[in-house]
Coordinates of C-alpha atoms in Angstrom, one line a residue:
M1 CA 80.1 130.2 47.1
N2 CA 82.9 127.7 48.1
I3 CA 82.1 124.3 49.4
N4 CA 84.7 122.4 51.2
K5 CA 85.8 119.8 48.6
L6 CA 86.4 117.0 52.2
L7 CA 82.8 117.9 52.6
L8 CA 82.1 116.6 48.4
E9 CA 84.5 114.1 49.4
A10 CA 82.5 113.2 52.3
A11 CA 78.9 113.3 51.0
N12 CA 80.1 111.0 47.7
L13 CA 81.5 108.0 50.9
N14 CA 78.2 106.4 52.5
P15 CA 80.3 103.2 54.8
T16 CA 77.0 101.9 55.4
K17 CA 77.2 100.6 51.8
N18 CA 80.0 97.9 53.3
S19 CA 78.8 95.7 55.1
R20 CA 77.5 92.2 56.0
Q21 CA 76.1 89.1 57.6
E22 CA 78.5 86.3 59.0
Y23 CA 77.3 83.3 61.7
I24 CA 78.6 83.0 64.8
F25 CA 80.8 79.6 64.8
T26 CA 82.4 81.8 61.4
L27 CA 84.0 84.4 63.5
C28 CA 84.7 81.7 65.6
E29 CA 86.9 80.5 63.6
Y30 CA 88.4 83.7 62.3
I31 CA 89.7 84.3 65.2
E32 CA 90.9 80.9 66.8
K33 CA 93.2 81.4 62.7
N34 CA 93.9 84.6 64.0
E35 CA 92.2 85.9 61.1
L36 CA 90.4 88.3 63.3
T37 CA 92.4 90.1 66.0
L38 CA 92.5 93.3 68.5
P39 CA 94.0 96.3 67.9
L40 CA 97.0 96.9 70.8
Y41 CA 95.1 99.6 72.2
Q42 CA 92.0 97.4 73.2
R43 CA 91.0 96.7 76.9
D44 CA 90.6 93.6 78.4
V45 CA 87.8 91.5 78.7
S46 CA 85.8 93.1 81.2
W47 CA 82.3 91.5 80.8
T48 CA 81.4 89.4 84.3
L49 CA 80.1 85.7 83.7
A50 CA 76.6 87.6 84.6
K51 CA 77.1 89.3 81.1
C52 CA 78.3 86.4 79.4
V53 CA 74.9 85.0 80.3
E54 CA 72.9 87.8 79.4
L55 CA 74.5 87.6 76.2
L56 CA 73.9 83.9 75.4
N57 CA 70.4 84.3 77.0
Y58 CA 69.9 86.9 74.3
Q59 CA 70.7 85.5 71.6
L60 CA 68.9 81.9 71.9
L61 CA 65.6 83.6 73.4
S62 CA 65.6 87.4 71.9
K63 CA 62.8 87.7 68.8
S64 CA 65.5 90.9 67.8
P65 CA 68.7 90.6 66.9
I66 CA 72.6 91.7 68.5
S67 CA 74.3 95.2 67.4
A68 CA 76.7 95.2 65.1
I69 CA 80.4 94.5 65.2
S70 CA 82.6 97.3 64.0
I71 CA 85.9 95.7 62.1
N72 CA 88.8 97.6 60.5
I73 CA 90.1 95.7 57.3
I74 CA 93.6 96.3 57.5
N75 CA 95.1 96.6 53.9
N76 CA 97.8 99.1 54.0
T77 CA 100.3 97.2 55.8
E78 CA 102.2 100.7 56.3
K79 CA 102.7 101.8 60.2
E80 CA 100.4 104.7 60.1
F81 CA 97.7 102.5 59.2
A82 CA 98.9 99.0 60.7
V83 CA 97.9 99.4 64.8
P84 CA 99.7 95.9 66.2
Q85 CA 97.4 93.0 66.6
V86 CA 96.8 90.6 69.9
S87 CA 94.9 87.4 69.8
F88 CA 91.8 87.4 71.0
I89 CA 91.7 86.3 75.0
E90 CA 95.3 85.7 75.3
R91 CA 96.3 89.2 73.3
E92 CA 98.9 87.6 72.3
L93 CA 100.8 90.3 70.2
L94 CA 101.3 88.7 66.7
S95 CA 104.6 88.8 64.2
E96 CA 103.0 90.6 61.9
T97 CA 100.0 92.2 60.0
V98 CA 99.5 90.5 56.9
R99 CA 97.0 92.2 53.7
G100 CA 93.4 91.7 54.9
Q101 CA 93.8 91.4 58.3
M102 CA 90.2 92.2 60.4
S103 CA 90.9 94.1 63.4
V104 CA 87.3 94.5 65.7
V105 CA 87.4 97.6 66.9
D106 CA 84.1 97.1 68.5
G107 CA 82.3 93.9 69.8
Q108 CA 85.5 92.2 71.6
Q109 CA 83.0 91.4 74.7
R110 CA 80.8 89.7 72.4
L111 CA 82.3 87.7 70.6
T112 CA 85.2 86.5 73.0
T113 CA 81.8 85.6 75.2
N114 CA 81.4 83.3 71.9
Y115 CA 84.7 82.0 71.2
K116 CA 84.8 80.4 75.0
A117 CA 81.8 78.4 74.4
Y118 CA 82.7 77.5 70.9
C119 CA 86.7 76.5 72.5
N120 CA 84.8 75.2 75.7
H121 CA 86.9 77.5 77.8
P122 CA 87.8 77.3 81.5
D123 CA 86.2 80.7 82.3
L124 CA 82.7 79.1 81.0
K125 CA 82.4 75.8 82.1
S126 CA 79.7 76.8 85.1
V127 CA 77.8 78.1 82.4
V128 CA 75.0 75.4 80.9
L129 CA 71.8 75.7 79.4
D130 CA 69.3 74.4 82.1
L131 CA 66.8 72.8 80.2
G132 CA 64.1 73.1 82.7
K133 CA 64.4 77.0 83.0
G134 CA 64.7 77.1 79.3
E135 CA 67.5 79.5 79.8
F136 CA 71.5 79.5 80.1
V137 CA 71.8 80.3 84.0
I138 CA 75.1 79.8 86.4
N139 CA 75.9 76.7 88.1
A140 CA 79.5 76.4 90.0
E141 CA 77.9 73.3 91.4
A142 CA 77.5 69.5 89.8
Y143 CA 75.6 69.5 87.1
R144 CA 72.1 68.6 87.1
K145 CA 69.8 66.2 84.5
N146 CA 69.0 68.5 82.8
Q147 CA 71.8 71.6 82.5
V148 CA 74.6 70.8 79.0
P149 CA 77.8 73.3 79.5
V150 CA 77.9 75.8 77.5
G151 CA 81.6 74.1 75.7
V152 CA 79.6 71.2 75.0
L153 CA 76.5 72.2 73.8
L154 CA 78.5 75.2 71.7
N155 CA 82.0 73.3 71.2
K156 CA 83.1 73.7 67.5
D157 CA 83.0 69.8 67.3
D158 CA 80.1 68.6 66.4
N159 CA 80.6 65.3 68.4
K160 CA 80.5 66.7 71.6
L161 CA 77.2 67.4 72.7
I162 CA 76.3 64.0 71.1
A163 CA 79.0 62.2 73.4
Y164 CA 77.6 64.4 76.2
T165 CA 73.9 62.6 76.1
E166 CA 75.2 59.5 75.3
K167 CA 77.1 59.2 78.4
N168 CA 73.9 61.0 80.9
K169 CA 71.4 59.0 80.2
A170 CA 68.5 61.8 81.1
L171 CA 69.4 63.2 77.6
A172 CA 69.7 59.9 75.9
S173 CA 65.9 60.6 74.3
P174 CA 65.8 61.4 70.6
M175 CA 63.2 64.0 72.1
V176 CA 65.9 65.4 73.8
V177 CA 68.2 65.3 71.4
N178 CA 66.6 66.8 68.3
A179 CA 65.9 69.8 71.0
L180 CA 69.5 70.2 71.9
L181 CA 70.6 69.5 68.4
Q182 CA 67.8 73.1 66.9
I183 CA 69.2 75.1 69.7
R184 CA 73.0 74.4 68.9
N185 CA 71.9 74.9 64.7
K186 CA 70.1 78.3 65.7
I187 CA 73.5 79.5 67.7
K188 CA 75.8 78.0 65.0
T189 CA 74.0 79.5 62.3
Y190 CA 73.1 82.6 64.4
Q191 CA 74.6 85.9 62.1
Y192 CA 75.9 88.6 63.5
T193 CA 75.9 92.3 61.2
I194 CA 79.6 93.4 60.5
N195 CA 80.0 96.9 59.6
F196 CA 82.8 97.2 58.0
A197 CA 85.7 100.3 57.4
T198 CA 89.2 99.8 55.7
D199 CA 92.8 101.1 56.9
L200 CA 91.8 103.7 59.7
T201 CA 94.8 105.2 61.7
E202 CA 95.0 104.3 65.2
D203 CA 93.2 107.5 66.2
E204 CA 90.4 107.1 63.4
Q205 CA 89.7 103.3 64.7
I206 CA 89.9 104.8 68.2
N207 CA 87.1 107.8 67.4
W208 CA 84.5 105.4 65.8
F209 CA 85.1 103.1 69.2
E210 CA 84.1 106.3 71.8
V211 CA 81.6 107.4 69.1
L212 CA 79.7 103.8 69.2
N213 CA 80.3 103.7 73.2
N214 CA 78.5 107.0 74.1
A215 CA 81.4 109.1 73.1
G216 CA 84.4 106.5 75.2
S217 CA 84.3 106.7 79.0
R218 CA 87.8 107.3 81.2
V219 CA 88.3 104.9 82.2
S220 CA 87.8 103.5 78.3
I221 CA 90.8 105.6 78.4
I222 CA 92.6 103.8 80.3
Q223 CA 92.2 100.6 79.8
M224 CA 93.4 101.5 75.8
R225 CA 96.5 103.7 77.0
F226 CA 98.1 100.6 79.2
S227 CA 97.1 98.5 76.2
K228 CA 99.2 99.7 74.1
L229 CA 101.8 98.4 76.8
K230 CA 101.9 94.8 75.3
A231 CA 104.1 96.5 72.5
H232 CA 106.8 96.9 75.3
G233 CA 106.5 93.6 77.0
I234 CA 104.1 95.2 79.7
D235 CA 100.9 93.5 79.6
V236 CA 99.2 95.9 83.2
Y237 CA 96.4 92.8 83.4
T238 CA 97.8 89.6 83.7
Q239 CA 100.9 91.2 85.5
Y240 CA 99.1 93.4 87.6
T241 CA 95.2 94.5 87.7
H242 CA 94.1 90.4 87.9
V243 CA 96.6 90.0 90.3
Y244 CA 95.1 92.8 92.8
R245 CA 91.9 92.1 92.0
N246 CA 92.4 88.3 92.7
K247 CA 94.3 89.0 95.7
V248 CA 91.6 91.3 97.6
Q249 CA 89.4 89.0 96.4
E250 CA 91.4 86.3 98.1
Y251 CA 90.8 87.8 101.5
G252 CA 86.6 88.2 101.3
Y253 CA 86.3 91.9 99.4
D254 CA 84.0 91.9 96.7
F255 CA 83.6 96.2 96.3
F256 CA 84.6 95.6 91.9
T257 CA 80.7 96.9 90.9
P258 CA 80.5 98.1 88.9
Q259 CA 82.8 96.5 86.4
K260 CA 85.1 99.5 85.5
T261 CA 86.5 99.5 89.4
N262 CA 88.6 96.3 88.1
V263 CA 90.7 98.9 86.9
S264 CA 90.7 102.0 88.0
Y265 CA 90.9 101.4 92.0
S266 CA 93.8 99.0 90.9
I267 CA 95.2 101.9 88.9
A268 CA 95.1 104.1 91.5
A269 CA 96.9 102.4 94.3
L270 CA 100.3 102.9 91.8
N271 CA 99.9 106.5 92.6
P272 CA 101.9 106.1 95.9
A273 CA 104.9 103.9 94.4
Y274 CA 105.1 105.8 91.8
E275 CA 105.9 108.9 93.8
V276 CA 108.6 106.6 95.6
L277 CA 110.0 105.8 92.1
I278 CA 110.1 109.7 90.7
S279 CA 110.6 111.7 93.8
G280 CA 110.0 110.0 97.2
K281 CA 107.8 112.3 98.6
H282 CA 103.8 112.9 98.4
S283 CA 102.0 115.7 96.4
N284 CA 98.5 116.1 97.5
N285 CA 96.6 114.9 94.3
F286 CA 98.3 111.2 94.2
A287 CA 96.0 110.2 97.0
P288 CA 95.1 106.0 95.9
I289 CA 91.6 107.2 94.9
S290 CA 90.2 106.5 91.6
S291 CA 89.8 110.8 90.7
D292 CA 93.9 110.3 91.1
T293 CA 95.1 108.0 88.6
K294 CA 97.5 109.0 87.2
E295 CA 97.9 106.9 83.5
N296 CA 99.7 109.2 81.9
Q297 CA 102.9 109.7 83.7
L298 CA 102.7 106.0 84.4
C299 CA 102.6 105.1 80.8
N300 CA 105.8 107.2 80.4
L301 CA 107.8 105.4 83.0
G302 CA 110.0 102.5 81.4
P303 CA 109.5 98.9 81.2
D304 CA 111.4 98.0 84.0
K305 CA 110.1 101.3 86.5
L306 CA 106.8 100.2 85.6
K307 CA 107.6 96.1 86.7
E308 CA 108.9 97.6 90.3
C309 CA 105.9 99.7 90.4
F310 CA 103.5 96.9 90.3
E311 CA 105.8 95.0 92.4
M312 CA 106.2 97.3 95.1
T313 CA 102.3 97.7 95.5
L314 CA 101.2 94.4 95.4
E315 CA 103.6 93.3 98.0
A316 CA 102.2 96.5 99.7
L317 CA 98.9 95.2 99.1
E318 CA 99.8 92.0 100.8
R319 CA 101.1 93.8 103.7
A320 CA 97.8 95.4 104.0
L321 CA 95.4 92.7 103.7
K322 CA 97.7 90.8 106.5
F323 CA 97.3 94.0 108.8
I324 CA 93.2 94.0 108.4
E325 CA 93.6 90.7 109.1
N326 CA 95.8 89.1 111.2
N327 CA 94.2 92.7 113.8
D328 CA 91.1 91.5 113.4
L329 CA 89.8 94.1 111.7
E330 CA 86.2 94.4 110.0
K331 CA 86.2 94.0 106.4
F332 CA 84.8 96.9 104.7
N333 CA 83.3 96.3 102.5
R334 CA 84.8 99.5 100.3
S335 CA 88.8 100.7 98.0
D336 CA 89.1 103.0 100.0
Y337 CA 90.4 101.8 103.7
V338 CA 92.5 98.5 101.4
N339 CA 94.1 101.1 98.9
Y340 CA 95.1 103.6 101.5
L341 CA 97.0 101.4 103.9
V342 CA 98.5 100.0 100.5
G343 CA 100.0 103.6 100.4
Y344 CA 101.0 103.6 103.7
F345 CA 103.2 100.1 103.5
V346 CA 104.7 101.6 100.0
F347 CA 105.8 104.7 101.8
H348 CA 107.0 102.5 105.2
R349 CA 108.2 99.8 103.1
E350 CA 110.1 98.5 105.9
D351 CA 108.4 97.0 109.4
I352 CA 106.4 99.3 111.3
S353 CA 106.9 99.6 115.4
E354 CA 104.6 98.5 117.9
K355 CA 103.1 102.2 118.2
Q356 CA 102.7 103.4 114.5
R357 CA 101.0 99.5 114.7
E358 CA 98.9 101.0 117.7
N359 CA 98.2 104.3 115.2
L360 CA 97.4 102.2 112.1
I361 CA 94.7 100.6 114.3
N362 CA 93.2 103.7 115.4
W363 CA 93.0 105.3 112.2
Y364 CA 91.6 102.3 110.5
N365 CA 88.4 102.1 113.4
G366 CA 88.3 105.8 113.6
V367 CA 88.2 107.1 109.8
E368 CA 84.8 107.7 108.0
F369 CA 84.8 108.0 104.1
T370 CA 81.6 108.6 103.7
N371 CA 80.1 111.3 102.2
K372 CA 83.9 112.7 101.4
S373 CA 84.9 115.5 99.5
N374 CA 87.9 114.5 97.0
T375 CA 89.6 117.4 98.6
A376 CA 89.0 115.7 102.0
R377 CA 90.3 112.1 101.4
R378 CA 92.9 113.8 100.1
K379 CA 93.6 114.9 103.8
I380 CA 92.6 111.9 105.2
Y381 CA 96.0 110.4 103.1
T382 CA 98.1 113.1 103.6
D383 CA 97.7 112.6 107.3
L384 CA 98.0 109.2 107.8
L385 CA 101.1 108.6 106.2
K386 CA 102.5 111.0 108.9
I387 CA 101.7 107.8 111.6

């Protein structure tokens, strides 16, 4: 009987033996030195502040350990294996990949949360340890006497915590200082299990990531695809999706739930600009809805064209939000109202007439998206463009 050689090779390789444990602070030191980085395809940081607090409390209070981190060690620096690397948080592209580089395949969100505490990053400035409640909480107001900022408690510099307690009399008693040092030491020496692989190709890394994340999701794949544009000078997050989200929230909307919609809504809003740049005409399946996102087509655009897409969409977004605001229209907490107007203003870049304004207001006040199929929603958009 013939036995496949690859099957025998697989039987003789046990990747679970290549694991070790590392302290959180040691991992943060690796990140600070760019010894621990992210492959270019990795999506942006997606955790909410509440999710970060949940992790910090789990590390502090739970009786069970956090799940393992997955890291690919790059020994072969040839292009096939050495996927370009970016730094944590700022996602700066590294000029070169050195032998022995540790690249995070799975665990970015957990590591980033801990590193932000370690370097006292502004993103966690409202996260504090509340001694009375016995847990980390979010406090966007002035810190209370029994609260210590996480960026002080878990700062890389031991002296930051001591200096903070000395400046705050309520925390200066030996009993409180001792408790804080114990808490700090627990997190400082908290160990993550690291599962290592060596010289995985990009496809093998993505496959590993997808298996670890329930076989992947459409949103994860979209984010990976766009992340790779960093190599061409395009940072879809800082140049577009974050700008879109911040602008929408600035006008009082909060429809980014669940977290994945941070990407899908903003990417869907690019469809009209893509059509205007490519053909100038609207096609039925290019509505600005999540089910119609065209990440493949967008990623195949040249960098200049993609930037133009961003600019056109953000300009139309500003017009759409001002239109709702200036005409005292109800702010429905649903992305369709905003994105459909974005599409309209992309196709109508010139000033609209008074008649068009009135028709738009009537459309906005009368349109209904609830319980509509994608086919019906596409027709609503097509009809809107004719106003």
